[in-house]
Short mmCIF file of C-alpha atoms in Angstrom, two decimals:
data_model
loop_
_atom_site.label_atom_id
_atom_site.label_comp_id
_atom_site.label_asym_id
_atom_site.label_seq_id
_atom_site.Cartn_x
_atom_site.Cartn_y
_atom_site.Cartn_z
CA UNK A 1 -0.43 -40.38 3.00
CA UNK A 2 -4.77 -39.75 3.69
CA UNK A 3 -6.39 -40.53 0.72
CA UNK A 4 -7.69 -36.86 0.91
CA UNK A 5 -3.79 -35.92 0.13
CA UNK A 6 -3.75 -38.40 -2.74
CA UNK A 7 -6.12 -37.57 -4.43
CA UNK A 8 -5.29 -33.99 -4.55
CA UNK A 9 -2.31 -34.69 -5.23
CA UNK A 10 -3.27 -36.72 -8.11
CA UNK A 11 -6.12 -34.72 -9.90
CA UNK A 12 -5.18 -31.28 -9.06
CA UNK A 13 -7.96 -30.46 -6.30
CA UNK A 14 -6.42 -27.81 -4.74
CA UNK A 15 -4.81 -25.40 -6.38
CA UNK A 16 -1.68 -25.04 -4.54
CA UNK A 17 2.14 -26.22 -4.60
CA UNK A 18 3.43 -29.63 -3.37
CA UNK A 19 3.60 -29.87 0.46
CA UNK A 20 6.82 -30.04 2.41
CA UNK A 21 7.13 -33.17 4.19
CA UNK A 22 6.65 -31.30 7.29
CA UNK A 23 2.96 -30.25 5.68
CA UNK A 24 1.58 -33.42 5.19
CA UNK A 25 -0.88 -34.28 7.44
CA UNK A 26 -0.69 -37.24 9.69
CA UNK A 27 -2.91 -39.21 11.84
CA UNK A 28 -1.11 -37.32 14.81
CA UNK A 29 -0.89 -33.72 13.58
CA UNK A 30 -3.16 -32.09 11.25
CA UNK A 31 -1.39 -28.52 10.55
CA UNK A 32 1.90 -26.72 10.19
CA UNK A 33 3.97 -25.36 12.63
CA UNK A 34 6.34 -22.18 12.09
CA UNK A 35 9.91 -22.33 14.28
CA UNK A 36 10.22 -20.21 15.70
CA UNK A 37 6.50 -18.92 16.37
CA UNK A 38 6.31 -15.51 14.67
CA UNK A 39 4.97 -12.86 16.51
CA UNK A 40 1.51 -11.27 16.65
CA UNK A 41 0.07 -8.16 16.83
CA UNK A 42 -2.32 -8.77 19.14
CA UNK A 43 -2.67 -7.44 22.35
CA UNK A 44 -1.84 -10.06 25.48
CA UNK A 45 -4.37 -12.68 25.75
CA UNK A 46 -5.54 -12.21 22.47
CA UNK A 47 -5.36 -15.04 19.45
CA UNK A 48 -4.21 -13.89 16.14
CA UNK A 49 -6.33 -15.71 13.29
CA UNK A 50 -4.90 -14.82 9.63
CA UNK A 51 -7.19 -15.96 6.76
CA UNK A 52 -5.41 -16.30 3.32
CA UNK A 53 -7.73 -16.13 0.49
CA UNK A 54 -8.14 -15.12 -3.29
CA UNK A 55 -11.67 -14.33 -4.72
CA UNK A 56 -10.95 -16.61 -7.93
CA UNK A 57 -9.71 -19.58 -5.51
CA UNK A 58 -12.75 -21.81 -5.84
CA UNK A 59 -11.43 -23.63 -2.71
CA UNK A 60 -12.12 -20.35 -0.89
CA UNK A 61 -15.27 -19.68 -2.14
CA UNK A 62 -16.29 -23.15 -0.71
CA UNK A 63 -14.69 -22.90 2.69
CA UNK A 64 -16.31 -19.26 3.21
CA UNK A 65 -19.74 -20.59 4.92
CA UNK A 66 -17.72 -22.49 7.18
CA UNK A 67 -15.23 -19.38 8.01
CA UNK A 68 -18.59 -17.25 8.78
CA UNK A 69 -19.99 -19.99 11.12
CA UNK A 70 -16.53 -19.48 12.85
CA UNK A 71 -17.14 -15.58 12.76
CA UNK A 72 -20.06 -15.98 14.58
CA UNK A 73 -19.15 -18.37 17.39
CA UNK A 74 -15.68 -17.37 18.04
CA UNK A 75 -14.41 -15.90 21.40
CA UNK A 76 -13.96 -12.37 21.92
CA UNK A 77 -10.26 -12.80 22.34
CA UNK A 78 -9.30 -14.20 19.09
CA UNK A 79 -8.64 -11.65 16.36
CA UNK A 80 -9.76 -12.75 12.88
CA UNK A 81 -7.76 -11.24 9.94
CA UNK A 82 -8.38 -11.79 6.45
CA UNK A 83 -5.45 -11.53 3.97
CA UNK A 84 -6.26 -11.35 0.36
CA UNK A 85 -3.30 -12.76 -1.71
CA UNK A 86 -1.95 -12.14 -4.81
CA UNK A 87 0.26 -14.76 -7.18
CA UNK A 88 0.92 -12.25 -9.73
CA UNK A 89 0.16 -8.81 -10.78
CA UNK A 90 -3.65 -9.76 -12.68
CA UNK A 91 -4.66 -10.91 -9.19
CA UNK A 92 -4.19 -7.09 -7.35
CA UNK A 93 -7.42 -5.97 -8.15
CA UNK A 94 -9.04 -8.65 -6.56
CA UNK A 95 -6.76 -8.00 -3.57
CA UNK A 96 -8.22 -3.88 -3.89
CA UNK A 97 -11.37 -5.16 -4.23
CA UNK A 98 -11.48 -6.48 -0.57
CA UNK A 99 -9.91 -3.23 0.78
CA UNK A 100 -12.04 -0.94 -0.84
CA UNK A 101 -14.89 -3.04 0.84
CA UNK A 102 -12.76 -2.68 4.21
CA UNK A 103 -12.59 0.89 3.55
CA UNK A 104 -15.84 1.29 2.63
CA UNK A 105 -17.61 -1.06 5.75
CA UNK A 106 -19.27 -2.98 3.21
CA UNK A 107 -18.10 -6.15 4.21
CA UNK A 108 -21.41 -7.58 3.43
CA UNK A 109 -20.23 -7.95 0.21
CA UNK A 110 -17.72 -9.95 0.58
CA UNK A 111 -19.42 -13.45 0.26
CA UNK A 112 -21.60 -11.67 -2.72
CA UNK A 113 -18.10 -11.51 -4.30
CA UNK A 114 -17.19 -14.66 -3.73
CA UNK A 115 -20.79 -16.06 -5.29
CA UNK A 116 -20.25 -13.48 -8.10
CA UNK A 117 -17.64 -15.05 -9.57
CA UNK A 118 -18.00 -18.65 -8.82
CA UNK A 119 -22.24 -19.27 -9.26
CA UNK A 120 -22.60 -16.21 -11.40
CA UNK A 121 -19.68 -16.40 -13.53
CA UNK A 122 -19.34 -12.50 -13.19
CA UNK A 123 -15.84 -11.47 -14.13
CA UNK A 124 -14.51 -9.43 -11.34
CA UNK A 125 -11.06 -9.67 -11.80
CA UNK A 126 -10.32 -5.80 -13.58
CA UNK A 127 -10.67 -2.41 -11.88
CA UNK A 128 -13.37 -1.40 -14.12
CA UNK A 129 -15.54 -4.85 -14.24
CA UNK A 130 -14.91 -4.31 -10.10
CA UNK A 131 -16.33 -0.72 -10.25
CA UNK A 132 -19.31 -1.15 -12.11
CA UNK A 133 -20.64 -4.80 -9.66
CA UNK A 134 -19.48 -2.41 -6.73
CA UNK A 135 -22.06 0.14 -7.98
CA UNK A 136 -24.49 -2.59 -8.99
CA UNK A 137 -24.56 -3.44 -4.97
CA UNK A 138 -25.66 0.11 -4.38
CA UNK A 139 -22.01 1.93 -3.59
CA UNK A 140 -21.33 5.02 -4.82
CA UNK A 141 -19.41 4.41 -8.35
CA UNK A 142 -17.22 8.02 -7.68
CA UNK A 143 -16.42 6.83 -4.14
CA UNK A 144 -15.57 2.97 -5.56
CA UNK A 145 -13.50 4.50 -7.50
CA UNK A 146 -11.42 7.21 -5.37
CA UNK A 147 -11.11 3.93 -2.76
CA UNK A 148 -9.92 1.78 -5.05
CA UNK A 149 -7.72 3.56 -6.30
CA UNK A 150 -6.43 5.28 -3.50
CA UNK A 151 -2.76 5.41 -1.60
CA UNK A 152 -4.30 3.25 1.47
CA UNK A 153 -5.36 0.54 -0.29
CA UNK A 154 -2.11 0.23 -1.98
CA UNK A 155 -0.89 0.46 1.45
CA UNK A 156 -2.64 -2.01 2.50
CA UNK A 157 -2.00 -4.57 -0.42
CA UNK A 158 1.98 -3.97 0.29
CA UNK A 159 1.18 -4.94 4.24
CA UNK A 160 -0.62 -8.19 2.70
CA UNK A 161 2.07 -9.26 0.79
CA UNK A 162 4.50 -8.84 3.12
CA UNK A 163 2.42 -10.68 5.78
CA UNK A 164 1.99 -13.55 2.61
CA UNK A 165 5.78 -13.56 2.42
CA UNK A 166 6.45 -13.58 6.04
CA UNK A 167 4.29 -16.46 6.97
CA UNK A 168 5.49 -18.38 3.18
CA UNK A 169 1.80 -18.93 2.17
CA UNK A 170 1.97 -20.67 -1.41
CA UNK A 171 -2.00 -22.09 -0.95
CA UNK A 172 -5.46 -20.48 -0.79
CA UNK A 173 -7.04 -21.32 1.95
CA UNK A 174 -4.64 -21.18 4.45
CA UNK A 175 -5.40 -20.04 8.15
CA UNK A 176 -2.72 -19.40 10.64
CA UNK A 177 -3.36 -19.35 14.14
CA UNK A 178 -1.04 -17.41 16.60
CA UNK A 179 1.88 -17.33 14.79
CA UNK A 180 2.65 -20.43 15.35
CA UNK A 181 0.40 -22.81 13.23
CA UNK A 182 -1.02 -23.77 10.02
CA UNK A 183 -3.78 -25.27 8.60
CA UNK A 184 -5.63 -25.70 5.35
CA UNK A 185 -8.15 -27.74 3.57
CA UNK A 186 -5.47 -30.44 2.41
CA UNK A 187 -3.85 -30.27 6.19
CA UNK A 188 -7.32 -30.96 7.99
CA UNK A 189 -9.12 -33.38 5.56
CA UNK A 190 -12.07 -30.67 4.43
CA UNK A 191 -13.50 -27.87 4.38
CA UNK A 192 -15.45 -28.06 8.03
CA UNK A 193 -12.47 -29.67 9.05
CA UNK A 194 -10.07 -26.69 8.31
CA UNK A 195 -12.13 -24.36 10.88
CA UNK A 196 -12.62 -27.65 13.50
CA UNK A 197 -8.45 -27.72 13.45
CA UNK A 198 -8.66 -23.94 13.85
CA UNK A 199 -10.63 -24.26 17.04
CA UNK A 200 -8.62 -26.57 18.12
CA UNK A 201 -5.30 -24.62 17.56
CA UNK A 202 -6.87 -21.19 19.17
CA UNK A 203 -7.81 -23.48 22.28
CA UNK A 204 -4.34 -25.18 21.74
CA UNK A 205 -2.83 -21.52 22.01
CA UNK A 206 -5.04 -20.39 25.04
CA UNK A 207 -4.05 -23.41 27.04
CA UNK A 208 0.02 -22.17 26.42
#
């Protein structure tokens, strides 16, 4: 066991569940695989890249600058996908929260959110505490709210979960690379680490 493992495994670091023996990272391997590989949608030659995340996950919030660095350097050819997930029913407004910003194209937000709740200790966890810091960023409070609360974002909050389920995600931040691999901040050592192993597994997918 890396003494990154044991001691978040000790104190709690990560909020997540115990990993399977066939989680733990090694010297050898640093991620998870899934056998069989699960499909993709992407189209041929393309690299599926699933982000798992929760706005209150503070692990998230930290590995964000490090996801956007990837954002900006990553090949045409690999499709990025975030997923918010949701433990319970209080998280699904957090999970709305990120569609209505899909649906919106004001993904700019997004790492506003994220410093929102975890530097500004703004509650954004309720529809109505959401609204309002939507309309503080300049959206439209009437259109926040028909998005929000409209049938395709609960359409696309039943497509996350499903997606959560499929892949058996039980840890914010998790990223899953082509199906066929996992990775996390426990799996890779870190934060910068996490997206290193991601590069590695997108090249490790190309070269397939």
């Amino acid at each position: 066991m890396t003494p990154f493992l044991k001691k978040i495994l000790l104190t709690g670091a990560f909020s997540m569940s115990l990993l399977s023996l066939s989680q733990v990272a090694t010297a050898e391997e640093k991620f998870s695989t899934y056998e069989p590989p699960i499909a993709t949608d992407s189209a041929d030659g393309h690299i599926q890249v699933l982000e798992f995340f929760a706005y209150n996950c503070p692990h998230c919030a930290q590995s964000q600058p490090f996801v956007d660095k990837f954002l900006k350097q990553k090949d045409d050819k690999v499709d990025f996908t975030s997923v918010p997930v949701s433990w319970n029913v209080n998280m699904e407004d957090m999970q709305r929260l990120y569609y209505t910003l899909v649906v919106l194209d004001r993904l700019d937000l997004h790492d506003k959110a994220f410093k929102a709740i975890h530097e500004e200790h703004k509650k954004l966890f309720k529809r109505d505490d959401i609204i309002d810091w939507l309309a503080q960023q300049g959206v439209d409070k009437a259109k926040a709210e028909s998005v929000f609360d409209s049938f395709g974002v609960s359409t696309k909050i039943k497509q996350a979960r499903e997606i959560t389920d499929r892949y058996k995600i039980d840890a914010t931040p998790t990223i899953v690379v082509d199906g066929k691999y996992a990775t996390s901040p426990a799996m890779a050592g870190g934060y910068a680490q996490m997206l290193e192993e991601v590069q590695a597994l997108v090249q490790k997918a190309q070269d397939q």
